[in-house]
XYZ file of C-alpha atoms in Angstrom:
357
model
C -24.005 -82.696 249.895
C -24.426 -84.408 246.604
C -25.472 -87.932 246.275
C -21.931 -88.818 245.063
C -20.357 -86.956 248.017
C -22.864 -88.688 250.221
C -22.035 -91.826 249.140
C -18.204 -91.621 249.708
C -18.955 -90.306 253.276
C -20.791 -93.887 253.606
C -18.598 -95.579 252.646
C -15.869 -94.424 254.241
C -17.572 -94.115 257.789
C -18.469 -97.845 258.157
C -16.250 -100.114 259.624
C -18.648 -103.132 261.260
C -20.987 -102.815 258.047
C -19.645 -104.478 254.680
C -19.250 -101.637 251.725
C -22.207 -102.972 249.799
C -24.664 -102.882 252.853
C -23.198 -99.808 253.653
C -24.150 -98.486 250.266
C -27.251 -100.023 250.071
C -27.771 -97.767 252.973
C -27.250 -94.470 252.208
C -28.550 -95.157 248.733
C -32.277 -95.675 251.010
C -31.177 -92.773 252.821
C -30.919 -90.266 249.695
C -33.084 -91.588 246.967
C -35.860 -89.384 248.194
C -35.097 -85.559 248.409
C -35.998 -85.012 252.030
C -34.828 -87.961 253.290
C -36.833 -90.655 256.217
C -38.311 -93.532 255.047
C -37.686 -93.317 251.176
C -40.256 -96.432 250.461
C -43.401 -94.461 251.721
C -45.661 -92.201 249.863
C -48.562 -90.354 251.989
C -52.184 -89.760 250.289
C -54.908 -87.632 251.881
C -57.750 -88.351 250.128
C -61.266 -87.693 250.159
C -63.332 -90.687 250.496
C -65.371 -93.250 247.870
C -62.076 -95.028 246.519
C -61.583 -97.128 249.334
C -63.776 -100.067 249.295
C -65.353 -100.899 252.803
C -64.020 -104.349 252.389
C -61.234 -103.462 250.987
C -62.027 -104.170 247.184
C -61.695 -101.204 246.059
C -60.076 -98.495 243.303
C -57.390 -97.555 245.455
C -57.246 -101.051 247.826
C -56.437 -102.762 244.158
C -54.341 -99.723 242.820
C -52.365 -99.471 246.019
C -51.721 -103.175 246.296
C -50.530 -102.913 242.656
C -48.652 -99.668 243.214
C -46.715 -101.041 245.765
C -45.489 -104.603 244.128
C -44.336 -102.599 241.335
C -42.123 -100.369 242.784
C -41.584 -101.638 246.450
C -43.328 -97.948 247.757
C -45.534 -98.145 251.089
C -48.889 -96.194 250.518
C -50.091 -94.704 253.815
C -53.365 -93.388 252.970
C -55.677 -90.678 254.706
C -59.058 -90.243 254.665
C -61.879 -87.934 255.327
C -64.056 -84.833 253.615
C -62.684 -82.880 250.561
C -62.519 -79.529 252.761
C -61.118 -81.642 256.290
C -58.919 -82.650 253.714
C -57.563 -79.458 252.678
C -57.871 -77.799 256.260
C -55.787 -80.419 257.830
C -53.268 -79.704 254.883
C -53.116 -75.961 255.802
C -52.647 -76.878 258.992
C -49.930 -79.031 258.506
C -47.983 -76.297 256.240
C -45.163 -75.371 258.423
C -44.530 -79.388 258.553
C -45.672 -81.176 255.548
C -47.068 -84.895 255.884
C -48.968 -85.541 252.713
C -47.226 -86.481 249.664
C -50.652 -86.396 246.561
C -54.060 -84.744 247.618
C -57.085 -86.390 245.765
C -60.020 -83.892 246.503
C -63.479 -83.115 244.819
C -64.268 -79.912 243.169
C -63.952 -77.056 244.317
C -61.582 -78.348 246.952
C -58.878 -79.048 244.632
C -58.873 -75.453 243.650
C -59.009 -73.978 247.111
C -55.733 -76.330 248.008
C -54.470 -74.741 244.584
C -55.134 -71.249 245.635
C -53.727 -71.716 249.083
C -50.343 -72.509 248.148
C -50.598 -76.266 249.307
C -50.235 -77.996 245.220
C -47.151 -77.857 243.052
C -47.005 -78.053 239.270
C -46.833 -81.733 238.312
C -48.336 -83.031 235.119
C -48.365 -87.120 235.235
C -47.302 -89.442 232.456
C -50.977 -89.938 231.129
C -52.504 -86.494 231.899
C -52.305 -85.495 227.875
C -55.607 -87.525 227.503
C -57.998 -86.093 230.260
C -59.998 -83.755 228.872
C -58.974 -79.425 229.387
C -61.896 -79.404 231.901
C -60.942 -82.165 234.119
C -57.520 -80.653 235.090
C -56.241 -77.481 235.815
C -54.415 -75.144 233.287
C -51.790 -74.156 235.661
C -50.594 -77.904 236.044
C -51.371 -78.370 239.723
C -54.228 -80.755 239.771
C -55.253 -83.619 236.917
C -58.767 -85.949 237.856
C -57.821 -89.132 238.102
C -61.135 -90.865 238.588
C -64.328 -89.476 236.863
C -67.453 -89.218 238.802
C -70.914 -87.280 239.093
C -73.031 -85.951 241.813
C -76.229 -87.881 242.609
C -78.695 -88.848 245.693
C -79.530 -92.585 247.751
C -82.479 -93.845 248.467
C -83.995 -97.148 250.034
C -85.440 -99.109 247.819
C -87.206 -101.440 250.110
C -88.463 -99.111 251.797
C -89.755 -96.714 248.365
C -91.626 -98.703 246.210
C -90.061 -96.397 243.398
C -86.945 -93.241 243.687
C -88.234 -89.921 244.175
C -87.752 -87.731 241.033
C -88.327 -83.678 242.622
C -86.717 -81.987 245.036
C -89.778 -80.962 246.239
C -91.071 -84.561 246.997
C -88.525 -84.586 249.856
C -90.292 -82.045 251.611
C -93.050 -84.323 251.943
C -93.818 -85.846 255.681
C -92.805 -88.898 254.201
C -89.205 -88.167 254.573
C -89.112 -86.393 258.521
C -86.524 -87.129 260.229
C -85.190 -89.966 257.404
C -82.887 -87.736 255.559
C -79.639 -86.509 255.522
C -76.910 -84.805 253.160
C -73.067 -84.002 254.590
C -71.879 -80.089 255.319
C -71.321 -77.889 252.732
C -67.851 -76.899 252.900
C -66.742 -79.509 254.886
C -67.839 -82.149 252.212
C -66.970 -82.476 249.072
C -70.589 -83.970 248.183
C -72.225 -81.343 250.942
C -71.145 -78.678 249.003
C -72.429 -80.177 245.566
C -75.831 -80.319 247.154
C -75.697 -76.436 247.611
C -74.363 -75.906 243.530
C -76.903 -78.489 242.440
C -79.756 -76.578 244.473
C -78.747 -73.011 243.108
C -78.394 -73.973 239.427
C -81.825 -75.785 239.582
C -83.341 -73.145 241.513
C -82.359 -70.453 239.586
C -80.108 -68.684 241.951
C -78.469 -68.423 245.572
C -81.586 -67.055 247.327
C -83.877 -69.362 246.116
C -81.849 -72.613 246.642
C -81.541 -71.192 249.905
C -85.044 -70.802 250.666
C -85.851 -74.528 250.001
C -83.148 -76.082 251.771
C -84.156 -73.844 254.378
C -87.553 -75.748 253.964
C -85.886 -78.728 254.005
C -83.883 -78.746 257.277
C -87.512 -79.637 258.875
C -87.026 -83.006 257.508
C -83.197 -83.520 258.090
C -81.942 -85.025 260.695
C -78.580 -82.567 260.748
C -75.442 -82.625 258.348
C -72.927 -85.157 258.400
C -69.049 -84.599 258.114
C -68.826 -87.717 255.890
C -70.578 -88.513 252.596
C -69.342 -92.232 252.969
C -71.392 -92.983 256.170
C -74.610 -91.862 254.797
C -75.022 -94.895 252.097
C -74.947 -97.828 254.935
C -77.881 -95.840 256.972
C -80.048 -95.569 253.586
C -79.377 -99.309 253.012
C -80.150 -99.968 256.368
C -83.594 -98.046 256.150
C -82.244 -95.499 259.185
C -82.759 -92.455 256.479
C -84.296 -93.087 253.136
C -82.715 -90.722 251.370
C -79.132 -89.098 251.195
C -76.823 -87.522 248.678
C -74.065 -89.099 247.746
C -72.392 -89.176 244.101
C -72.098 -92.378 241.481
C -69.108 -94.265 241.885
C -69.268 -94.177 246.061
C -72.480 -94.984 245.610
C -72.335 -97.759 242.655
C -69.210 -99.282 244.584
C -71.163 -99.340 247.685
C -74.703 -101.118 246.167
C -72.775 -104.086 245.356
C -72.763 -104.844 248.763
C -75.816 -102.886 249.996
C -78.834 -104.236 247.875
C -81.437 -101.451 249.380
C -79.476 -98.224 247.706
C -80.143 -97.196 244.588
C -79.388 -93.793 242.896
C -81.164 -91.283 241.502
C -80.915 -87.241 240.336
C -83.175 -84.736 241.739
C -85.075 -82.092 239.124
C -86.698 -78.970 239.802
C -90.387 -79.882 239.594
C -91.173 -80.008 236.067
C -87.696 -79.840 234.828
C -85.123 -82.283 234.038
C -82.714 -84.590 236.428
C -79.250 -82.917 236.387
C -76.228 -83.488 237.358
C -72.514 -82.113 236.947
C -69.182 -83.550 237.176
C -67.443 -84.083 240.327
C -63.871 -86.023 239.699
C -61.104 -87.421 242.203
C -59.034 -84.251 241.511
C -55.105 -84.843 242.552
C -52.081 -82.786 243.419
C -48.610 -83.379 243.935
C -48.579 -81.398 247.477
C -46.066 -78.610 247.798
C -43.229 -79.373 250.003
C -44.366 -83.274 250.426
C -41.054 -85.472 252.405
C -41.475 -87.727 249.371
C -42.157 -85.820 246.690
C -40.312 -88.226 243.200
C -42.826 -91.388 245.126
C -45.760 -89.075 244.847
C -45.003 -88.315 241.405
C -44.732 -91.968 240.941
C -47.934 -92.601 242.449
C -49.532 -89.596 240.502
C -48.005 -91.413 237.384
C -49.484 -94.946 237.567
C -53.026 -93.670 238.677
C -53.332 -92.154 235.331
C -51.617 -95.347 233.623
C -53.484 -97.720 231.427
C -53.779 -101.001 233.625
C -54.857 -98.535 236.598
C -57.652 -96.641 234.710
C -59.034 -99.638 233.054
C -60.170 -100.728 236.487
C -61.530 -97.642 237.596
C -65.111 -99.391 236.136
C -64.960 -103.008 236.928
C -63.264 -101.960 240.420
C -63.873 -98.694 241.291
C -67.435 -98.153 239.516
C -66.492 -95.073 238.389
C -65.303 -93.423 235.186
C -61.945 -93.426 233.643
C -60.187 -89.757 233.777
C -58.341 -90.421 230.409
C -60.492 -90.299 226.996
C -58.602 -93.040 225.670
C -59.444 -96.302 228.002
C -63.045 -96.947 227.036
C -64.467 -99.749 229.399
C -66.805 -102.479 228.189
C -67.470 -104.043 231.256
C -70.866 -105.130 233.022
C -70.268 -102.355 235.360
C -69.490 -99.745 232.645
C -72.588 -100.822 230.924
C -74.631 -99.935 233.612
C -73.215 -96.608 234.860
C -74.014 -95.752 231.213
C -77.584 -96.861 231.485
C -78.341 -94.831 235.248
C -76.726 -91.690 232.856
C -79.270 -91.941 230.105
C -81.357 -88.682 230.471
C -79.655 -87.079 232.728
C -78.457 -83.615 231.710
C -75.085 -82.532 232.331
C -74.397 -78.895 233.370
C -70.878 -77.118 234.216
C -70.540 -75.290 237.236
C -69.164 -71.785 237.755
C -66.124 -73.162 239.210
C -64.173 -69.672 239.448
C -66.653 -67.980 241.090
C -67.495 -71.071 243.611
C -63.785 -70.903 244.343
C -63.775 -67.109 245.388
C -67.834 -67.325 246.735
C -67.568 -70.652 248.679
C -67.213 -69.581 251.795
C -69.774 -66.332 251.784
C -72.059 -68.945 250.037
C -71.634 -71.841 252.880
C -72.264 -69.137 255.498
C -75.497 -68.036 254.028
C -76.359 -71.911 254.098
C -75.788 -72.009 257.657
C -77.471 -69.174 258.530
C -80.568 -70.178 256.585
C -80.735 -73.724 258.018
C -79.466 -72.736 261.704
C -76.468 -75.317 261.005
């Protein structure tokens, strides 16, 4: 039935109703293409935008989001990959409206079917490599992967991977699962590009597990044990991590080299979709929209900590200022993405069955 037709039934059907709340009725009942509650828009996200006090990116964009256009934001949270499993799962009965995921989540929720082609007003200014070519995912905050440590408790960061194999560190450190994690799994590309390859990276963090106190499901958890001095170091990646120092004055953040080599790092953006089949698919479009829009962006730094997806906001706040300074002399590499995307899950199970996990 068309919305005209729809609107005529309405009206016609009421008798104890007056014809303008009657209207005002069905208009809330058809404005959104699957019907239910037409003000509501569902994100599963992973996490880092949220602040723990709620002062952060999303707490401030939500808020924002919502006064603007009267739309509820029920939001999700959890690990890239629980992110996109619980999505699959949930295929026969949609819930989630956006995905926001880390690489190389974002293209496994691609592959699977669960993302459909949406480019948002603002997407024509982040960069080819932050979005897909296909249209089904655009980053919306910029970010990179990095490690925690305590800094009362280390009189200075450690600079090698192969520091943290030092007694030192038994028992106080932790990273999240590969494939579960969005930030696990970056530990495992970081390892085999600065190792030189699969088997070696697997060989140290095989090494490594001696020290570890097991994985953890959730990046986000990890940063308020550091601070607390329960681990001393854990990864992590720099705008959780940046967010989170302002109220934890023990973390700071560094970027593991290869003994003798440089610190690297590579990108690792809030990656969002407009999911497939979504019950309010024009609100997550809207949403999708004014996360790439000018007044959201320019508070992805002075809010979020992080980095603005589009090229043309360029921050000059205090907090922009510094994530430049933690950058300097850190080298940048691109990961394989395409062949993490079809290798992930052979590569996670050789992780596991190197470090028993």
């Amino acid at each position: 039935m068309s919305r005209h037709h729809l609107l005529r039934a309405c009206a016609a059907a009421t008798t104890a109703l007056t014809l303008s709340a009657a209207l005002s009725a069905c208009d809330a009942a058809s404005s959104d293409g699957k019907g239910g509650d037409a003000e509501v828009v569902t994100v599963y996200s992973a996490d880092g935008l949220k602040g723990e006090n709620g002062d952060g990116w999303y707490d401030k964009v939500f808020a924002d989001f919502t006064k603007k256009t009267g739309i509820e934001v029920k939001y999700v949270e959890g690990g890239s990959g629980e992110m996109v499993q619980r999505a699959v799962r949930e295929k026969s009965n949609t819930q989630a409206d956006v995905l926001v995921t880390l690489p190389p989540f974002i293209q496994q929720a691609a592959g699977k079917g669960l993302l459909t082609k949406y480019q948002p007003q603002g997407s024509g200014q982040v960069n080819g490599g932050d979005k897909g070519a296909d249209g089904l995912w655009t980053s919306v905050v910029n970010n990179y992967f990095g490690f925690v440590y305590n800094k009362k408790e280390l009189t200075k960061a450690p600079t090698t991977w192969e520091e943290l194999l030092d007694a030192t560190y038994k028992g106080k450190l932790q990273y999240s699962t590969p494939g579960v994690a969005g930030d696990g799994t970056a530990v495992l590309i970081k390892a085999m590009h600065d190792f030189g390859g699969q088997a070696p990276a697997l060989a140290y963090l095989k090494k490594l597990q001696a020290n570890s106190v097991g994985p953890s499901s959730s990046t986000s958890k990890l940063a308020p044990k550091t601070d607390k001095g329960e681990i001393l170091v854990a990864n992590g990646d720099v705008q959780m991590n940046f967010a989170q120092s302002k109220t934890m004055p023990n973390l700071g953040i560094w970027f593991p080299a290869k003994a003798g080599g440089k610190p690297t790092t590579f990108a690792l953006p809030y990656a969002a979709g407009l999911v497939a089949d979504g019950p309010h698919t024009e609100n997550g479009k809207k949403l999708l929209d004014y996360l790439l829009s000018p007044e959201a962006q320019k508070l992805v730094s002075s809010v979020g900590g992080g980095f603005p997806a589009r090229t043309d906001v360029k921050p000059t706040d205090a907090n922009a200022v510094e994530l430049t300074r933690l950058m300097g002399g850190v080298e940048v590499f691109e990961p394989d993405w395409a062949d993490i995307d079809e290798n992930l899950t052979s590569y996670v199970d050789a992780w596991k069955s190197a470090t028993g996990s």
